[in-house]
Amino acid sequence: MSDLMAGLHQPGDTLLHRLPVGAKVLGLAALSLSIVVVRDVRAAPVFLLVTLLLAALARVPLRSVWRAARGVLAIAVVAGALQWWWYGAEKALETFLDLLSLGLAALSLTATTSINEMVDALARWARPLRFVGVDPDRVALTVALTIGALPGTIAIARETRDAARARGLDRNPRAYLSPFVIRVVARAQESGDALHARGIGD
């Protein structure tokens, strides 16, 4: 598992680590909804401060905070620039800070909750759906496979990009996208065949 997924989880004994998964997910949903609904540039720095305090409470290393912020930063800059063009500097600042806050809020959840805990929680939450024909175990398996596939997909993307650069074709989207899609589909088919051979799924 790459740094993207497992590297963000930080084992610990803080208050956030001890909270049930459901409470953390509901808290994240409530905070995210508040960030999106409250349209006031004066509230944006407050939300950012709250998410930074949550990261500090979870004892997330500064390296992980920077990694999460860096991942959102590019999107926030582009969105902020568009908001500046359409609505002015005040709206641009609010959008920029809100996107950073959403990214850091999600980081507090992933840093204090392991993938296994999330998958187990999803399986529990899906149990009432048995009455409409949904298999909770299959839901959990699907989520686990999706999460597990992300690092491999990212690795394929990096390898394909490096191969295109080595051939001097890094500016040609076709030289990158075509082999990337082919390899990802092939990997998915291999995973499906392996599951089918073990009697899981059709």
Short mmCIF file of C-alpha atoms in Angstrom, two decimals:
data_model
loop_
_atom_site.label_atom_id
_atom_site.label_comp_id
_atom_site.label_asym_id
_atom_site.label_seq_id
_atom_site.Cartn_x
_atom_site.Cartn_y
_atom_site.Cartn_z
CA MET A 1 0.00 0.00 0.00
CA SER A 2 1.41 3.31 -1.07
CA ASP A 3 1.75 6.51 0.92
CA LEU A 4 -1.47 7.72 -0.65
CA MET A 5 -3.56 5.33 1.43
CA ALA A 6 -1.72 3.49 4.21
CA GLY A 7 0.80 6.28 4.74
CA LEU A 8 -1.93 8.69 5.81
CA HIS A 9 -3.12 6.46 8.66
CA GLN A 10 -1.23 7.28 11.82
CA PRO A 11 -1.76 4.76 14.63
CA GLY A 12 -2.23 6.45 17.97
CA ASP A 13 -4.30 6.84 21.14
CA THR A 14 -5.70 10.34 20.75
CA LEU A 15 -9.35 11.26 21.29
CA LEU A 16 -9.99 11.14 17.55
CA HIS A 17 -8.40 7.70 17.30
CA ARG A 18 -10.66 6.38 20.04
CA LEU A 19 -13.89 7.74 18.58
CA PRO A 20 -16.11 5.23 16.73
CA VAL A 21 -15.89 5.34 12.95
CA GLY A 22 -19.53 6.38 12.66
CA ALA A 23 -19.03 9.39 14.92
CA LYS A 24 -16.01 10.50 12.90
CA VAL A 25 -17.82 10.11 9.59
CA LEU A 26 -20.84 12.04 10.85
CA GLY A 27 -18.56 14.74 12.24
CA LEU A 28 -16.72 14.99 8.94
CA ALA A 29 -20.04 15.20 7.07
CA ALA A 30 -21.34 17.93 9.38
CA LEU A 31 -18.13 19.96 9.17
CA SER A 32 -17.91 19.58 5.39
CA LEU A 33 -21.55 20.60 4.98
CA SER A 34 -20.97 23.66 7.15
CA ILE A 35 -17.95 24.66 5.08
CA VAL A 36 -19.95 24.36 1.87
CA VAL A 37 -23.18 25.97 3.12
CA VAL A 38 -21.73 28.97 4.99
CA ARG A 39 -20.96 31.51 2.28
CA ASP A 40 -18.92 34.12 4.15
CA VAL A 41 -15.28 34.99 3.57
CA ARG A 42 -14.93 35.76 7.29
CA ALA A 43 -15.90 32.19 8.18
CA ALA A 44 -13.39 30.57 5.81
CA PRO A 45 -10.30 31.26 8.00
CA VAL A 46 -12.25 29.98 11.03
CA PHE A 47 -13.00 26.68 9.28
CA LEU A 48 -9.38 26.39 8.23
CA LEU A 49 -8.26 26.94 11.83
CA VAL A 50 -10.71 24.28 13.04
CA THR A 51 -9.39 21.70 10.58
CA LEU A 52 -5.79 22.54 11.51
CA LEU A 53 -6.67 22.07 15.18
CA LEU A 54 -8.27 18.70 14.37
CA ALA A 55 -5.08 17.63 12.57
CA ALA A 56 -3.06 18.75 15.60
CA LEU A 57 -5.42 16.90 17.95
CA ALA A 58 -4.92 13.75 15.86
CA ARG A 59 -1.15 14.36 16.02
CA VAL A 60 -0.85 14.18 12.26
CA PRO A 61 2.80 14.79 11.26
CA LEU A 62 3.45 18.05 9.43
CA ARG A 63 4.74 15.96 6.51
CA SER A 64 1.30 14.37 6.08
CA VAL A 65 -0.48 17.71 6.51
CA TRP A 66 1.70 19.21 3.80
CA ARG A 67 1.12 16.21 1.52
CA ALA A 68 -2.65 16.55 1.88
CA ALA A 69 -2.56 20.32 1.44
CA ARG A 70 -0.31 20.00 -1.60
CA GLY A 71 -2.75 17.56 -3.20
CA VAL A 72 -5.62 20.02 -2.82
CA LEU A 73 -3.53 23.13 -3.48
CA ALA A 74 -3.47 22.80 -7.27
CA ILE A 75 -7.24 22.40 -7.44
CA ALA A 76 -7.74 25.25 -4.97
CA VAL A 77 -5.51 27.59 -6.98
CA VAL A 78 -7.37 26.87 -10.23
CA ALA A 79 -10.79 27.16 -8.57
CA GLY A 80 -9.73 30.34 -6.80
CA ALA A 81 -8.47 31.87 -10.04
CA LEU A 82 -11.78 31.13 -11.75
CA GLN A 83 -13.72 32.60 -8.84
CA TRP A 84 -11.52 35.71 -8.98
CA TRP A 85 -12.27 36.08 -12.68
CA TRP A 86 -16.01 35.65 -12.22
CA TYR A 87 -16.80 37.09 -8.79
CA GLY A 88 -13.75 38.95 -7.48
CA ALA A 89 -10.99 38.54 -4.92
CA GLU A 90 -13.22 37.98 -1.88
CA LYS A 91 -15.00 34.97 -3.40
CA ALA A 92 -11.68 33.62 -4.66
CA LEU A 93 -10.15 33.72 -1.17
CA GLU A 94 -13.21 32.04 0.34
CA THR A 95 -13.13 29.24 -2.25
CA PHE A 96 -9.38 28.72 -1.83
CA LEU A 97 -9.56 28.45 1.97
CA ASP A 98 -12.70 26.30 1.92
CA LEU A 99 -11.09 23.73 -0.38
CA LEU A 100 -8.03 23.54 1.87
CA SER A 101 -10.32 23.09 4.88
CA LEU A 102 -12.20 20.23 3.20
CA GLY A 103 -8.93 18.48 2.37
CA LEU A 104 -7.59 18.81 5.92
CA ALA A 105 -10.90 17.67 7.42
CA ALA A 106 -10.74 14.50 5.34
CA LEU A 107 -7.13 14.04 6.43
CA SER A 108 -8.18 13.97 10.09
CA LEU A 109 -10.48 11.04 9.30
CA THR A 110 -8.00 9.04 7.23
CA ALA A 111 -5.17 9.68 9.70
CA THR A 112 -7.13 8.30 12.65
CA THR A 113 -9.05 5.49 10.93
CA SER A 114 -7.51 2.42 9.33
CA ILE A 115 -8.78 1.05 6.05
CA ASN A 116 -9.95 -2.14 7.79
CA GLU A 117 -12.00 -0.10 10.26
CA MET A 118 -13.66 1.81 7.44
CA VAL A 119 -14.46 -1.36 5.49
CA ASP A 120 -15.88 -3.10 8.58
CA ALA A 121 -18.01 -0.05 9.34
CA LEU A 122 -19.36 0.04 5.78
CA ALA A 123 -20.30 -3.64 6.06
CA ARG A 124 -22.20 -2.95 9.29
CA TRP A 125 -23.99 0.07 7.85
CA ALA A 126 -25.03 -1.93 4.79
CA ARG A 127 -26.68 -4.72 6.79
CA PRO A 128 -30.17 -3.11 6.78
CA LEU A 129 -29.98 -3.16 2.99
CA ARG A 130 -30.22 -6.95 3.03
CA PHE A 131 -33.98 -6.50 2.80
CA VAL A 132 -33.60 -4.96 -0.66
CA GLY A 133 -31.17 -7.60 -1.89
CA VAL A 134 -27.86 -5.88 -1.08
CA ASP A 135 -25.10 -8.14 0.27
CA PRO A 136 -23.15 -6.20 2.97
CA ASP A 137 -20.11 -8.45 2.61
CA ARG A 138 -20.02 -7.79 -1.12
CA VAL A 139 -20.26 -4.04 -0.48
CA ALA A 140 -17.30 -4.26 1.91
CA LEU A 141 -15.36 -6.39 -0.57
CA THR A 142 -16.02 -3.91 -3.37
CA VAL A 143 -14.79 -0.99 -1.27
CA ALA A 144 -11.73 -2.94 -0.12
CA LEU A 145 -10.86 -3.89 -3.70
CA THR A 146 -11.32 -0.30 -4.85
CA ILE A 147 -9.05 1.04 -2.12
CA GLY A 148 -6.51 -1.71 -2.74
CA ALA A 149 -6.51 -0.97 -6.48
CA LEU A 150 -5.69 2.73 -6.08
CA PRO A 151 -1.98 2.35 -5.23
CA GLY A 152 -1.49 -0.09 -8.11
CA THR A 153 -3.28 2.25 -10.50
CA ILE A 154 -1.11 5.16 -9.40
CA ALA A 155 2.01 3.02 -9.83
CA ILE A 156 0.91 2.12 -13.37
CA ALA A 157 0.31 5.81 -14.12
CA ARG A 158 3.82 6.70 -12.95
CA GLU A 159 5.44 3.86 -14.87
CA THR A 160 3.54 4.74 -18.06
CA ARG A 161 4.45 8.41 -17.70
CA ASP A 162 8.13 7.56 -17.17
CA ALA A 163 8.10 5.25 -20.18
CA ALA A 164 6.59 7.98 -22.34
CA ARG A 165 9.22 10.44 -21.14
CA ALA A 166 12.01 7.97 -21.89
CA ARG A 167 10.78 7.79 -25.48
CA GLY A 168 10.53 11.55 -25.72
CA LEU A 169 6.73 11.37 -25.99
CA ASP A 170 5.76 13.00 -22.70
CA ARG A 171 3.93 15.76 -24.61
CA ASN A 172 1.85 13.26 -26.56
CA PRO A 173 -1.30 12.36 -24.55
CA ARG A 174 -1.96 9.27 -26.67
CA ALA A 175 1.47 7.82 -25.84
CA TYR A 176 0.54 8.04 -22.16
CA LEU A 177 -3.20 7.37 -22.02
CA SER A 178 -3.45 4.38 -24.36
CA PRO A 179 -0.97 2.09 -22.53
CA PHE A 180 -2.27 3.34 -19.18
CA VAL A 181 -5.88 2.37 -19.96
CA ILE A 182 -4.82 -0.99 -21.44
CA ARG A 183 -2.76 -1.88 -18.35
CA VAL A 184 -5.47 -0.79 -15.90
CA VAL A 185 -8.13 -2.82 -17.72
CA ALA A 186 -5.81 -5.85 -17.86
CA ARG A 187 -5.16 -5.55 -14.13
CA ALA A 188 -8.91 -5.38 -13.44
CA GLN A 189 -9.52 -8.47 -15.55
CA GLU A 190 -6.79 -10.37 -13.71
CA SER A 191 -8.36 -9.43 -10.36
CA GLY A 192 -11.80 -10.51 -11.59
CA ASP A 193 -10.44 -13.85 -12.83
CA ALA A 194 -8.73 -14.44 -9.48
CA LEU A 195 -11.92 -13.73 -7.56
CA HIS A 196 -13.96 -15.93 -9.89
CA ALA A 197 -11.50 -18.79 -9.47
CA ARG A 198 -12.09 -18.58 -5.71
CA GLY A 199 -15.86 -18.65 -6.16
CA ILE A 200 -16.34 -14.97 -5.30
CA GLY A 201 -18.76 -13.19 -7.60
CA ASP A 202 -19.85 -14.10 -11.11
#
